[in-house]
Amino acid sequence: PSVSSTRTARSPCRYVAAQFCAILRNSLRRRPTPIAVQDRSFLRTANIGFIGNGLTPTNHLGIQWFLEHCWRDVQRQLPGVRMRLIGRPPGERTVKGVQVPCVKSEDPHCGWAWGTVYSGVEAENGIDELGYLSAEGLLEEVLSWRLMIVPVLRTTGVNTKILVALELGIPLVITPQAASPFDLPENETVVAFADQALDFVQQTVSVYTVSGLWTQMARASRQVGGCAN
């Protein structure tokens, strides 16, 4: 299977603070990783991930759309797969500088899955809310993923999560809207594009199961990631 639309990125570093790239590079240099970037392989990775602040409506709405319209079909075709969500979940509050988690039994707008049939039964349905992670924790988690999804249906700016995936060689299944700030021209297999539920499921399953496609996308992502170049 092939992706329906493939593109090559111009250096995304010009779209984000240079400090972000420096932090990422330094973290990769100094930390021992269970799966080093250069040693990542198809069979040493698993699960689907997403990075984002759930207090940002575009992030929550994107994940809500994916859970409502794609997740059941993805699970049916990929038995045992889990959805790993990094970032502050919707409903979390900050009180006097301290993050206070919401309580799902008290707040109907609590957690990434609120508004879907998975609310309150996330773990049983393969959805793991990891919350905020340190830079090293984030890198360790992301490097274990088979792929990252970015089902953001509208964007208000640069999605640095895309830069993380490109830099680390994590294959991306992404909407054109989320990728638009990066001006990714159609040229080479770097990311898999989809903006309809059926296509998003198909792209996710293809990248997850076809080792040749996965390897090609992982290698191309690293080549165009920008920060390491």
Short mmCIF file of C-alpha atoms in Angstrom, two decimals:
data_model
loop_
_atom_site.label_atom_id
_atom_site.label_comp_id
_atom_site.label_asym_id
_atom_site.label_seq_id
_atom_site.Cartn_x
_atom_site.Cartn_y
_atom_site.Cartn_z
CA PRO A 1 0.00 0.00 0.00
CA SER A 2 1.13 3.52 -0.63
CA VAL A 3 0.20 6.79 0.96
CA SER A 4 -2.29 8.89 -0.92
CA SER A 5 -0.24 12.06 -0.74
CA THR A 6 3.45 12.38 0.07
CA ARG A 7 5.58 15.42 0.50
CA THR A 8 9.09 16.54 1.41
CA ALA A 9 9.67 19.21 4.03
CA ARG A 10 11.74 22.30 3.77
CA SER A 11 13.67 22.88 6.98
CA PRO A 12 10.96 23.32 9.64
CA CYS A 13 13.42 25.01 12.01
CA ARG A 14 12.71 28.33 10.36
CA TYR A 15 9.16 28.11 11.67
CA VAL A 16 10.01 27.53 15.32
CA ALA A 17 12.33 29.01 17.92
CA ALA A 18 15.90 27.90 17.32
CA GLN A 19 16.12 27.16 21.04
CA PHE A 20 13.65 24.30 20.59
CA CYS A 21 15.94 22.57 18.13
CA ALA A 22 18.94 23.13 20.41
CA ILE A 23 17.12 21.61 23.39
CA LEU A 24 16.11 18.59 21.34
CA ARG A 25 19.61 18.06 19.96
CA ASN A 26 21.22 18.40 23.39
CA SER A 27 18.72 15.98 24.95
CA LEU A 28 19.44 13.40 22.26
CA ARG A 29 23.21 13.76 22.76
CA ARG A 30 23.30 13.41 26.53
CA ARG A 31 20.63 10.85 27.34
CA PRO A 32 20.99 7.09 26.94
CA THR A 33 17.90 5.87 25.12
CA PRO A 34 16.47 2.34 25.26
CA ILE A 35 15.99 2.65 21.51
CA ALA A 36 18.55 5.05 20.07
CA VAL A 37 17.29 7.06 17.11
CA GLN A 38 19.66 5.34 14.70
CA ASP A 39 18.73 1.91 16.08
CA ARG A 40 14.96 2.28 15.76
CA SER A 41 13.45 -0.46 13.64
CA PHE A 42 9.98 -1.54 12.62
CA LEU A 43 9.84 -4.52 14.97
CA ARG A 44 11.23 -2.59 17.96
CA THR A 45 8.37 -0.10 17.95
CA ALA A 46 4.68 -0.32 18.84
CA ASN A 47 1.57 1.78 19.44
CA ILE A 48 0.29 5.09 18.10
CA GLY A 49 1.06 8.39 19.77
CA PHE A 50 0.06 12.03 19.93
CA ILE A 51 1.69 15.04 21.62
CA GLY A 52 -0.31 18.13 22.51
CA ASN A 53 -1.77 20.36 25.16
CA GLY A 54 -5.32 19.17 25.76
CA LEU A 55 -6.29 22.62 27.00
CA THR A 56 -5.86 23.83 23.41
CA PRO A 57 -9.23 23.25 21.69
CA THR A 58 -7.74 22.27 18.33
CA ASN A 59 -5.78 19.44 19.98
CA HIS A 60 -8.72 18.07 21.93
CA LEU A 61 -11.12 18.36 19.00
CA GLY A 62 -8.65 16.52 16.77
CA ILE A 63 -8.29 13.63 19.20
CA GLN A 64 -12.04 13.59 19.81
CA TRP A 65 -12.60 13.31 16.04
CA PHE A 66 -10.06 10.48 15.77
CA LEU A 67 -11.58 8.57 18.67
CA GLU A 68 -15.12 9.00 17.39
CA HIS A 69 -14.51 8.24 13.72
CA CYS A 70 -11.28 6.19 13.45
CA TRP A 71 -10.23 4.46 16.66
CA ARG A 72 -12.64 1.52 16.60
CA ASP A 73 -11.68 0.62 13.03
CA VAL A 74 -7.98 1.03 13.80
CA GLN A 75 -8.28 -1.29 16.81
CA ARG A 76 -10.21 -3.84 14.76
CA GLN A 77 -7.42 -3.98 12.18
CA LEU A 78 -4.56 -3.67 14.68
CA PRO A 79 -5.47 -5.88 17.66
CA GLY A 80 -3.69 -4.85 20.84
CA VAL A 81 -2.60 -1.43 19.59
CA ARG A 82 -2.72 1.39 22.14
CA MET A 83 -3.15 5.14 21.78
CA ARG A 84 -0.53 7.00 23.84
CA LEU A 85 -1.39 10.64 24.61
CA ILE A 86 1.30 13.00 25.90
CA GLY A 87 0.29 16.40 27.25
CA ARG A 88 -1.93 18.09 29.78
CA PRO A 89 -5.39 16.54 29.50
CA PRO A 90 -8.52 18.64 28.96
CA GLY A 91 -10.00 19.79 32.26
CA GLU A 92 -6.73 20.10 34.16
CA ARG A 93 -6.44 23.38 36.07
CA THR A 94 -3.59 25.43 37.47
CA VAL A 95 -4.14 26.73 41.01
CA LYS A 96 -1.45 29.02 42.41
CA GLY A 97 1.07 27.62 39.99
CA VAL A 98 0.22 24.00 40.80
CA GLN A 99 -1.39 21.71 38.24
CA VAL A 100 -4.59 20.19 39.60
CA PRO A 101 -6.01 17.20 37.73
CA CYS A 102 -9.70 17.07 36.99
CA VAL A 103 -11.95 14.36 38.41
CA LYS A 104 -13.87 12.49 35.74
CA SER A 105 -16.74 11.61 38.06
CA GLU A 106 -17.23 15.31 38.82
CA ASP A 107 -16.32 17.04 35.57
CA PRO A 108 -17.94 15.90 32.29
CA HIS A 109 -15.22 17.76 30.36
CA CYS A 110 -12.36 15.84 31.96
CA GLY A 111 -9.75 13.91 30.02
CA TRP A 112 -8.88 13.45 26.37
CA ALA A 113 -11.87 11.21 25.64
CA TRP A 114 -14.64 13.39 27.05
CA GLY A 115 -17.52 13.68 24.64
CA THR A 116 -16.85 10.19 23.25
CA VAL A 117 -18.00 6.69 24.19
CA TYR A 118 -14.55 6.08 25.70
CA SER A 119 -14.86 8.69 28.44
CA GLY A 120 -14.25 7.05 31.80
CA VAL A 121 -13.17 3.76 30.24
CA GLU A 122 -10.09 4.94 28.38
CA ALA A 123 -7.60 2.33 29.57
CA GLU A 124 -9.97 -0.55 28.87
CA ASN A 125 -10.23 0.70 25.30
CA GLY A 126 -6.52 1.07 24.66
CA ILE A 127 -6.23 4.80 25.43
CA ASP A 128 -3.37 5.83 27.73
CA GLU A 129 -3.29 9.39 29.09
CA LEU A 130 0.35 10.00 30.05
CA GLY A 131 0.03 13.65 31.02
CA TYR A 132 2.94 16.06 30.95
CA LEU A 133 6.36 14.41 30.61
CA SER A 134 9.86 15.75 31.12
CA ALA A 135 11.99 16.23 28.00
CA GLU A 136 13.80 12.95 28.66
CA GLY A 137 10.57 11.11 29.45
CA LEU A 138 9.00 12.43 26.28
CA LEU A 139 11.90 11.29 24.14
CA GLU A 140 11.93 7.82 25.65
CA GLU A 141 8.19 7.43 25.10
CA VAL A 142 8.10 8.84 21.56
CA LEU A 143 11.03 6.71 20.41
CA SER A 144 9.02 3.60 21.30
CA TRP A 145 6.09 4.51 19.01
CA ARG A 146 5.45 2.91 15.65
CA LEU A 147 3.91 6.16 14.37
CA MET A 148 2.46 9.50 15.42
CA ILE A 149 -0.89 10.89 14.37
CA VAL A 150 -1.79 14.57 14.04
CA PRO A 151 -5.54 14.62 13.34
CA VAL A 152 -5.78 18.38 13.88
CA LEU A 153 -8.59 19.69 11.68
CA ARG A 154 -7.63 23.34 11.90
CA THR A 155 -4.47 25.04 13.02
CA THR A 156 -3.64 28.29 14.77
CA GLY A 157 0.10 28.10 14.12
CA VAL A 158 3.08 25.78 14.01
CA ASN A 159 2.59 22.34 15.53
CA THR A 160 5.95 21.64 17.15
CA LYS A 161 4.84 18.02 17.60
CA ILE A 162 5.45 17.65 13.85
CA LEU A 163 9.01 18.87 14.28
CA VAL A 164 9.59 16.30 17.04
CA ALA A 165 8.41 13.48 14.77
CA LEU A 166 10.48 14.63 11.81
CA GLU A 167 13.60 15.05 13.92
CA LEU A 168 13.27 11.64 15.55
CA GLY A 169 12.18 9.77 12.43
CA ILE A 170 8.69 8.93 13.68
CA PRO A 171 6.39 8.27 10.69
CA LEU A 172 3.49 10.73 10.64
CA VAL A 173 -0.13 10.35 9.62
CA ILE A 174 -1.34 13.92 9.47
CA THR A 175 -4.02 16.22 8.13
CA PRO A 176 -3.07 18.80 5.50
CA GLN A 177 -4.34 21.50 7.87
CA ALA A 178 -1.88 20.53 10.59
CA ALA A 179 1.00 20.42 8.12
CA SER A 180 0.18 23.68 6.36
CA PRO A 181 2.61 25.93 8.32
CA PHE A 182 5.49 23.70 7.22
CA ASP A 183 4.85 24.14 3.49
CA LEU A 184 5.54 20.49 2.72
CA PRO A 185 5.80 20.10 -1.08
CA GLU A 186 4.70 16.89 -2.81
CA ASN A 187 7.91 15.21 -3.80
CA GLU A 188 9.03 12.30 -1.62
CA THR A 189 7.50 9.92 0.90
CA VAL A 190 7.91 11.77 4.19
CA VAL A 191 4.45 11.93 5.76
CA ALA A 192 1.10 10.27 5.06
CA PHE A 193 -1.73 12.74 4.51
CA ALA A 194 -5.42 12.15 5.22
CA ASP A 195 -8.32 14.41 6.14
CA GLN A 196 -11.26 11.97 5.97
CA ALA A 197 -11.88 9.25 8.53
CA LEU A 198 -11.68 6.35 6.09
CA ASP A 199 -8.41 7.63 4.64
CA PHE A 200 -7.00 8.31 8.08
CA VAL A 201 -7.70 4.74 9.17
CA GLN A 202 -6.23 3.33 5.97
CA GLN A 203 -3.07 5.44 6.21
CA THR A 204 -2.60 4.59 9.89
CA VAL A 205 -2.97 0.85 9.30
CA SER A 206 -0.71 0.90 6.23
CA VAL A 207 2.14 2.74 7.95
CA TYR A 208 1.72 0.57 11.04
CA THR A 209 1.83 -2.77 9.22
CA VAL A 210 3.99 -2.34 6.09
CA SER A 211 7.61 -2.45 7.18
CA GLY A 212 9.01 -1.15 3.88
CA LEU A 213 6.75 1.90 3.93
CA TRP A 214 7.53 2.51 7.60
CA THR A 215 11.28 2.31 7.01
CA GLN A 216 11.11 4.65 4.03
CA MET A 217 9.09 7.24 5.95
CA ALA A 218 11.28 7.01 9.05
CA ARG A 219 14.44 7.53 7.03
CA ALA A 220 12.96 10.38 4.99
CA SER A 221 11.70 12.12 8.13
CA ARG A 222 15.17 12.12 9.65
CA GLN A 223 16.66 13.48 6.44
CA VAL A 224 14.34 16.48 6.31
CA GLY A 225 13.87 17.04 10.03
CA GLY A 226 15.90 20.21 9.80
CA CYS A 227 17.23 20.56 13.35
CA ALA A 228 19.92 17.94 12.88
CA ASN A 229 20.92 19.24 9.49
#
